[in-house]
Amino acid sequence: FCEFRFDYRVAVNSLADGQKAVYNCFTSMVDFEAEFCQNLEMRFRNIYHITVLGLLNKRYLLMDGQKHSDELALFEAAQRNDTAVMS
């Protein structure tokens, strides 16, 4: 048994689609987790023989990245002392 972190991105057509996907993930967590685990197993089956027993920290399974992007932009502006972007 082992624990690993798997980072990924999901392409969506719009911000609204991304927010809808995040909402649906949380409202249908049991179904989403089962489907996600099965797809993860099948995707890497030809490389690794893995069985995903469950997911930890499910609240981070699918997140809207806008907040993180905004925080990164603010941090980078602060490093450049770009007060116009920071305000």
Coordinates of N, CA, C and O in Angstrom, one line a residue:
F1 N 0.8 -1.2 0.0 CA 0.0 0.0 0.0 C 0.9 1.2 0.0 O 1.9 1.3 0.6
C2 N 0.4 2.2 -0.7 CA 1.2 3.5 -0.7 C 0.2 4.6 -0.9 O -1.0 4.5 -1.3
E3 N 0.7 5.8 -0.6 CA -0.1 7.0 -0.8 C 0.6 7.9 -1.8 O 1.8 8.1 -1.7
F4 N -0.1 8.5 -2.8 CA 0.6 9.4 -3.7 C -0.3 10.5 -4.0 O -1.5 10.5 -3.9
R5 N 0.3 11.6 -4.5 CA -0.4 12.8 -4.9 C -0.4 12.8 -6.4 O 0.6 12.6 -7.1
F6 N -1.5 13.1 -7.0 CA -1.7 13.2 -8.4 C -2.3 14.5 -8.8 O -3.4 14.9 -8.4
D7 N -1.5 15.4 -9.5 CA -2.0 16.7 -9.9 C -2.4 16.7 -11.3 O -1.7 16.0 -12.2
Y8 N -3.5 17.3 -11.7 CA -4.0 17.3 -13.0 C -4.8 18.6 -13.3 O -5.1 19.3 -12.4
R9 N -5.0 18.8 -14.6 CA -5.9 20.0 -15.0 C -7.0 19.4 -15.9 O -6.8 18.5 -16.6
V10 N -8.1 20.1 -15.8 CA -9.2 19.7 -16.6 C -9.6 20.9 -17.5 O -9.8 22.0 -17.0
A11 N -9.5 20.7 -18.8 CA -9.9 21.8 -19.7 C -11.4 22.0 -19.8 O -12.1 21.0 -20.0
V12 N -11.8 23.2 -19.7 CA -13.2 23.6 -19.8 C -13.3 24.7 -20.8 O -12.3 25.5 -21.0
N13 N -14.5 24.9 -21.3 CA -14.7 26.0 -22.3 C -14.8 27.4 -21.7 O -14.6 28.4 -22.4
S14 N -15.3 27.5 -20.5 CA -15.5 28.8 -19.9 C -15.4 28.7 -18.4 O -15.4 27.6 -17.8
L15 N -15.3 29.8 -17.7 CA -15.3 29.9 -16.3 C -16.5 29.3 -15.7 O -16.5 28.5 -14.7
A16 N -17.7 29.5 -16.3 CA -19.0 29.0 -15.8 C -19.0 27.5 -15.9 O -19.4 26.8 -15.0
D17 N -18.4 26.9 -17.0 CA -18.3 25.4 -17.1 C -17.4 24.9 -16.0 O -17.7 23.8 -15.4
G18 N -16.3 25.5 -15.7 CA -15.4 25.1 -14.6 C -16.1 25.1 -13.3 O -16.0 24.2 -12.5
Q19 N -16.8 26.2 -13.0 CA -17.5 26.3 -11.7 C -18.6 25.2 -11.6 O -18.8 24.7 -10.5
K20 N -19.3 25.0 -12.7 CA -20.3 23.9 -12.7 C -19.7 22.6 -12.5 O -20.3 21.8 -11.7
A21 N -18.6 22.3 -13.1 CA -17.9 21.0 -12.9 C -17.5 20.8 -11.4 O -17.7 19.7 -10.8
V22 N -17.0 21.9 -10.8 CA -16.6 21.8 -9.4 C -17.8 21.6 -8.5 O -17.8 20.7 -7.6
Y23 N -18.9 22.3 -8.8 CA -20.1 22.1 -8.0 C -20.7 20.7 -8.1 O -21.0 20.0 -7.2
N24 N -20.7 20.2 -9.4 CA -21.2 18.8 -9.6 C -20.3 17.7 -9.0 O -20.8 16.7 -8.5
C25 N -19.0 18.0 -8.9 CA -18.1 17.1 -8.3 C -18.5 16.9 -6.8 O -18.5 15.8 -6.3
F26 N -18.7 18.0 -6.1 CA -19.0 18.0 -4.7 C -20.4 17.5 -4.4 O -20.6 16.8 -3.4
T27 N -21.4 17.8 -5.2 CA -22.8 17.3 -5.0 C -22.9 15.8 -5.3 O -23.9 15.2 -4.8
S28 N -22.1 15.3 -6.2 CA -22.2 13.9 -6.5 C -20.8 13.2 -6.2 O -20.3 12.4 -7.0
M29 N -20.3 13.5 -5.0 CA -18.9 13.0 -4.7 C -18.8 11.5 -4.8 O -17.8 11.0 -5.3
V30 N -19.7 10.7 -4.3 CA -19.6 9.3 -4.3 C -19.5 8.7 -5.7 O -18.6 7.9 -6.0
D31 N -20.4 9.2 -6.6 CA -20.3 8.7 -8.0 C -19.1 9.2 -8.7 O -18.4 8.5 -9.4
F32 N -18.7 10.5 -8.4 CA -17.5 11.1 -9.1 C -16.3 10.3 -8.6 O -15.4 10.0 -9.5
E33 N -16.2 10.0 -7.3 CA -15.0 9.3 -6.8 C -14.9 7.9 -7.5 O -13.8 7.5 -7.9
A34 N -16.0 7.2 -7.6 CA -15.9 5.8 -8.2 C -15.5 5.9 -9.6 O -14.6 5.1 -10.1
E35 N -16.0 6.8 -10.4 CA -15.7 7.0 -11.8 C -14.2 7.4 -12.0 O -13.5 6.9 -12.8
F36 N -13.8 8.4 -11.1 CA -12.4 8.9 -11.2 C -11.4 7.8 -10.9 O -10.4 7.7 -11.6
C37 N -11.7 7.1 -9.8 CA -10.7 6.0 -9.5 C -10.6 4.9 -10.6 O -9.5 4.5 -10.9
Q38 N -11.7 4.5 -11.1 CA -11.7 3.6 -12.2 C -10.9 4.1 -13.4 O -10.1 3.4 -14.0
N39 N -11.2 5.3 -13.8 CA -10.5 5.9 -14.9 C -9.0 6.0 -14.7 O -8.2 5.8 -15.5
L40 N -8.6 6.4 -13.4 CA -7.2 6.5 -13.1 C -6.5 5.1 -13.2 O -5.4 5.0 -13.7
E41 N -7.2 4.1 -12.7 CA -6.6 2.8 -12.8 C -6.4 2.3 -14.2 O -5.4 1.8 -14.6
M42 N -7.4 2.5 -15.0 CA -7.3 2.1 -16.4 C -6.3 2.9 -17.2 O -5.7 2.4 -18.1
R43 N -6.2 4.2 -16.9 CA -5.3 5.0 -17.6 C -3.8 4.6 -17.5 O -3.1 4.6 -18.5
F44 N -3.5 4.1 -16.3 CA -2.1 3.7 -16.1 C -1.9 2.2 -16.0 O -0.9 1.7 -15.6
R45 N -2.9 1.4 -16.3 CA -2.9 0.0 -16.2 C -1.8 -0.6 -17.0 O -1.2 -1.6 -16.6
N46 N -1.5 -0.1 -18.2 CA -0.4 -0.7 -19.0 C 1.0 -0.4 -18.5 O 2.0 -1.0 -18.9
I47 N 1.1 0.6 -17.6 CA 2.4 0.9 -17.0 C 2.5 0.3 -15.6 O 3.5 -0.3 -15.2
Y48 N 1.5 0.5 -14.7 CA 1.5 0.0 -13.4 C 0.3 -0.8 -13.1 O -0.8 -0.5 -13.6
H49 N 0.4 -1.8 -12.3 CA -0.8 -2.5 -11.8 C -1.2 -1.9 -10.5 O -0.6 -2.1 -9.5
I50 N -2.2 -1.0 -10.6 CA -2.7 -0.3 -9.4 C -4.2 -0.5 -9.2 O -4.9 -0.7 -10.1
T51 N -4.5 -0.4 -8.0 CA -5.9 -0.4 -7.6 C -6.1 0.7 -6.6 O -5.4 0.8 -5.6
V52 N -7.0 1.6 -6.9 CA -7.2 2.8 -6.1 C -8.3 2.4 -5.1 O -9.4 2.2 -5.5
L53 N -8.0 2.4 -3.8 CA -8.9 2.0 -2.8 C -9.8 3.1 -2.3 O -10.9 2.9 -1.9
G54 N -9.3 4.3 -2.4 CA -10.1 5.5 -2.0 C -9.2 6.7 -2.1 O -8.0 6.6 -2.4
L55 N -9.9 7.8 -2.0 CA -9.2 9.1 -2.1 C -9.2 9.8 -0.8 O -10.2 9.8 -0.1
L56 N -8.1 10.4 -0.5 CA -8.0 11.3 0.7 C -8.2 12.7 0.3 O -7.9 13.1 -0.8
N57 N -8.6 13.5 1.3 CA -8.8 15.0 1.0 C -9.6 15.2 -0.2 O -9.3 15.9 -1.2
K58 N -10.8 14.6 -0.3 CA -11.7 14.7 -1.4 C -12.1 16.1 -1.7 O -12.4 16.4 -2.9
R59 N -12.1 17.0 -0.8 CA -12.5 18.3 -1.0 C -11.6 19.0 -2.0 O -11.9 20.1 -2.6
Y60 N -10.4 18.5 -2.2 CA -9.4 19.0 -3.2 C -9.4 18.3 -4.5 O -8.6 18.5 -5.4
L61 N -10.4 17.4 -4.7 CA -10.4 16.5 -5.9 C -10.5 17.4 -7.2 O -9.9 17.1 -8.2
L62 N -11.4 18.3 -7.1 CA -11.6 19.2 -8.3 C -11.9 20.6 -7.7 O -12.8 20.8 -7.0
M63 N -11.0 21.5 -8.1 CA -11.1 22.9 -7.6 C -11.1 23.9 -8.7 O -10.5 23.6 -9.8
D64 N -11.7 25.0 -8.5 CA -11.7 26.1 -9.4 C -10.3 26.8 -9.2 O -10.0 27.3 -8.1
G65 N -9.5 26.9 -10.2 CA -8.1 27.4 -10.1 C -8.0 28.9 -10.2 O -6.9 29.5 -10.1
Q66 N -9.2 29.6 -10.3 CA -9.1 31.1 -10.5 C -8.5 31.7 -9.3 O -7.7 32.7 -9.4
K67 N -8.9 31.3 -8.1 CA -8.4 31.9 -6.8 C -6.9 31.7 -6.8 O -6.2 32.7 -6.4
H68 N -6.4 30.6 -7.1 CA -4.9 30.3 -7.1 C -4.2 31.2 -8.1 O -3.1 31.7 -7.8
S69 N -4.8 31.3 -9.3 CA -4.2 32.2 -10.3 C -4.1 33.6 -9.9 O -3.1 34.3 -10.1
D70 N -5.2 34.1 -9.3 CA -5.2 35.5 -8.8 C -4.2 35.7 -7.7 O -3.5 36.7 -7.7
E71 N -4.1 34.7 -6.8 CA -3.1 34.8 -5.7 C -1.7 34.8 -6.2 O -0.8 35.6 -5.8
L72 N -1.4 34.0 -7.2 CA -0.1 33.9 -7.9 C 0.2 35.3 -8.6 O 1.3 35.8 -8.5
A73 N -0.7 35.8 -9.3 CA -0.5 37.1 -10.0 C -0.2 38.2 -9.0 O 0.6 39.0 -9.2
L74 N -0.9 38.2 -7.8 CA -0.7 39.2 -6.8 C 0.7 39.1 -6.2 O 1.4 40.0 -6.0
F75 N 1.1 37.8 -6.0 CA 2.4 37.5 -5.4 C 3.5 38.0 -6.4 O 4.5 38.7 -6.0
E76 N 3.4 37.7 -7.7 CA 4.4 38.1 -8.7 C 4.4 39.6 -8.8 O 5.5 40.2 -9.0
A77 N 3.3 40.3 -8.7 CA 3.2 41.8 -8.8 C 3.9 42.4 -7.6 O 4.6 43.3 -7.7
A78 N 3.7 41.8 -6.4 CA 4.4 42.2 -5.2 C 5.9 42.1 -5.3 O 6.7 43.0 -4.9
Q79 N 6.4 41.0 -5.9 CA 7.8 40.8 -6.1 C 8.4 41.9 -7.0 O 9.5 42.3 -6.9
R80 N 7.6 42.3 -8.0 CA 8.1 43.3 -9.0 C 7.8 44.7 -8.4 O 8.2 45.7 -9.1
N81 N 7.1 44.8 -7.3 CA 6.7 46.1 -6.7 C 5.8 46.9 -7.7 O 5.9 48.1 -7.8
D82 N 4.9 46.1 -8.4 CA 4.0 46.7 -9.4 C 2.7 47.1 -8.7 O 1.8 46.3 -8.6
T83 N 2.7 48.3 -8.1 CA 1.6 48.7 -7.3 C 0.3 48.9 -8.1 O -0.8 48.8 -7.6
A84 N 0.4 49.1 -9.4 CA -0.8 49.2 -10.3 C -1.6 47.9 -10.3 O -2.8 47.9 -10.2
V85 N -0.9 46.8 -10.4 CA -1.5 45.5 -10.5 C -2.0 45.1 -9.1 O -3.0 44.5 -8.9
M86 N -1.2 45.5 -8.0 CA -1.6 45.1 -6.7 C -2.8 45.8 -6.1 O -3.4 45.3 -5.2
S87 N -3.2 47.0 -6.7 CA -4.3 47.7 -6.2 C -5.6 47.3 -6.8 O -5.8 46.6 -7.6

